[in-house]
Amino acid sequence: MWLRPERRVRDRRLSRERIVRVVVEVLDAEGHDGLSMRRVAERLGVTPGSLYWHVATKDEMVELALDAVLGEVDIAAAERMADWRQALLTVAQAHRAVMLRHRWMIPLLSTRRTLGPNALRAAEHTLRVLSRAGFDEDMLDAALSALNQLVVGAVVFESAWREGAEAAGRADDHQREEAAEFARRIGERHPLLAAARFATDPPDREDVWADRFAFGFGCLLNGLEAYRSAPETR
Amino acid sequence: MWLRPERRVRDRRLSRERIVRVVVEVLDAEGHDGLSMRRVAERLGVTPGSLYWHVATKDEMVELALDAVLGEVDIAAAERMADWRQALLTVAQAHRAVMLRHRWMIPLLSTRRTLGPNALRAAEHTLRVLSRAGFDEDMLDAALSALNQLVVGAVVFESAWREGAEAAGRADDHQREEAAEFARRIGERHPLLAAARFATDPPDREDVWADRFAFGFGCLLNGLEAYRSAPETR
DNA sequence: ACCTGAACACCGTTCAAGT
DNA sequence: ACCTGAACACCGTTCAAGT
């Protein structure tokens, strides 16, 4: 009896938090196709089936991971800014950066609404900034929608390009040749597209993409503000 | 891949075209998760392995389906319009409608660039309209990017909501109750979000969404035009 | 309460063999 | 040239059984 160890609370090897952390790691490292219950379980030193005690499905697991990374968006910094345009651009840029850091999350945005605590917090913040900027209630979520849409749309295209660039990095000579031939044909049949260098062969420089984004975002802000000031002029 | 010629026709039961048509059917009916090589083969009365004679991977098959549906975007109608704003809005709306009709394509947009013939044709067209509207070469693809981004972003959010609405339709009473409780909590902690009815509980009416889209698109167009007319004012 | 072990039904892909 | 048949290595999920 003296030898019998004290009955202690069974130390759980698993928890949602621990699982989600590993899920994010795997997704960051291997992408969506590299994620499997077995892989996550293996990294946790556990059996695949055990994950189902903490999580209903793989889908739910991914959803938790999605909101977890949304928590990386730094809202506090923008909150203190006096200029509302600067504040909005700052959150948008932070949002954009997070999505580009975890590109696997981008395809998920169209298959479910993001209603996790972090997503809600971010939306509420943006509404607060818009509200203080003088947008009235009716225009508030129209403006929020448009701005969010532009941010998400921007990362969709940038992500697509980056995936392509990485695939090109893995390509062999033959594939490279094929790609060059293909680009040439685009030029022949689509003169304007060929001239628009950014569209066909954008530079692999983060700052150029960031400037691009700021430009589009600024134009949209201008358009929204113009409407707010004079709705009747269309 | 767009360069690789299709294999010569003899008397074949399969062809890329036939395969792609079935793939689109399956995707429309069952969504991305419902697509499998076996299912496609079954519908074609053929063995799964045989598909690999016509197509390198499942991924390539999906890519072909993606460009196929992009071909549904009606460009000709907009091409004849005198007013460039009207023309741009019209193509954008057509593009939007196609993506909402085939929602499975939306998550694909961020994982690969769309370089199929139909995608290129659409881009060239939009550039032509912008060019005629007086946007000079430097601003041309900046404008194209921003506009495309808004369109894609808009369908991402709308698709997310529609998927959620369909899931809600399949929910049982308990889940419904849970959802109501959840919405109530949002209101408590996020007053502005709760007030923005469209953000929390948008109407299930296509015309309202369409108006929303036109509004955001119009604002962006105004912002772009303002910049074109007077770049120095920021 | 929490996890194991083993199973089930399904995948994408390959490839020798047939025609 | 085009397709079959069968196999391989991998899935998500379930669940009785253990502790």
PDB file of C-alpha atoms in Angstrom, chain B residues 24 34 141 148 151 153 167 212 215:
ATOM      1  CA  VAL B  24     -17.882  20.060 -63.522  1.00  0.00           C
ATOM      2  CA  GLY B  34     -17.540  14.946 -53.375  1.00  0.00           C
ATOM      3  CA  ASP B 141      -2.808  46.695 -64.256  1.00  0.00           C
ATOM      4  CA  ASN B 148     -10.471  41.782 -59.819  1.00  0.00           C
ATOM      5  CA  VAL B 151     -14.823  40.832 -57.311  1.00  0.00           C
ATOM      6  CA  GLY B 153     -13.215  39.044 -52.377  1.00  0.00           C
ATOM      7  CA  ALA B 167     -25.423  24.026 -43.398  1.00  0.00           C
ATOM      8  CA  ARG B 212     -24.150  45.502 -52.266  1.00  0.00           C
ATOM      9  CA  PHE B 215     -22.056  49.674 -54.491  1.00  0.00           C
TER      10      PHE B 215
END
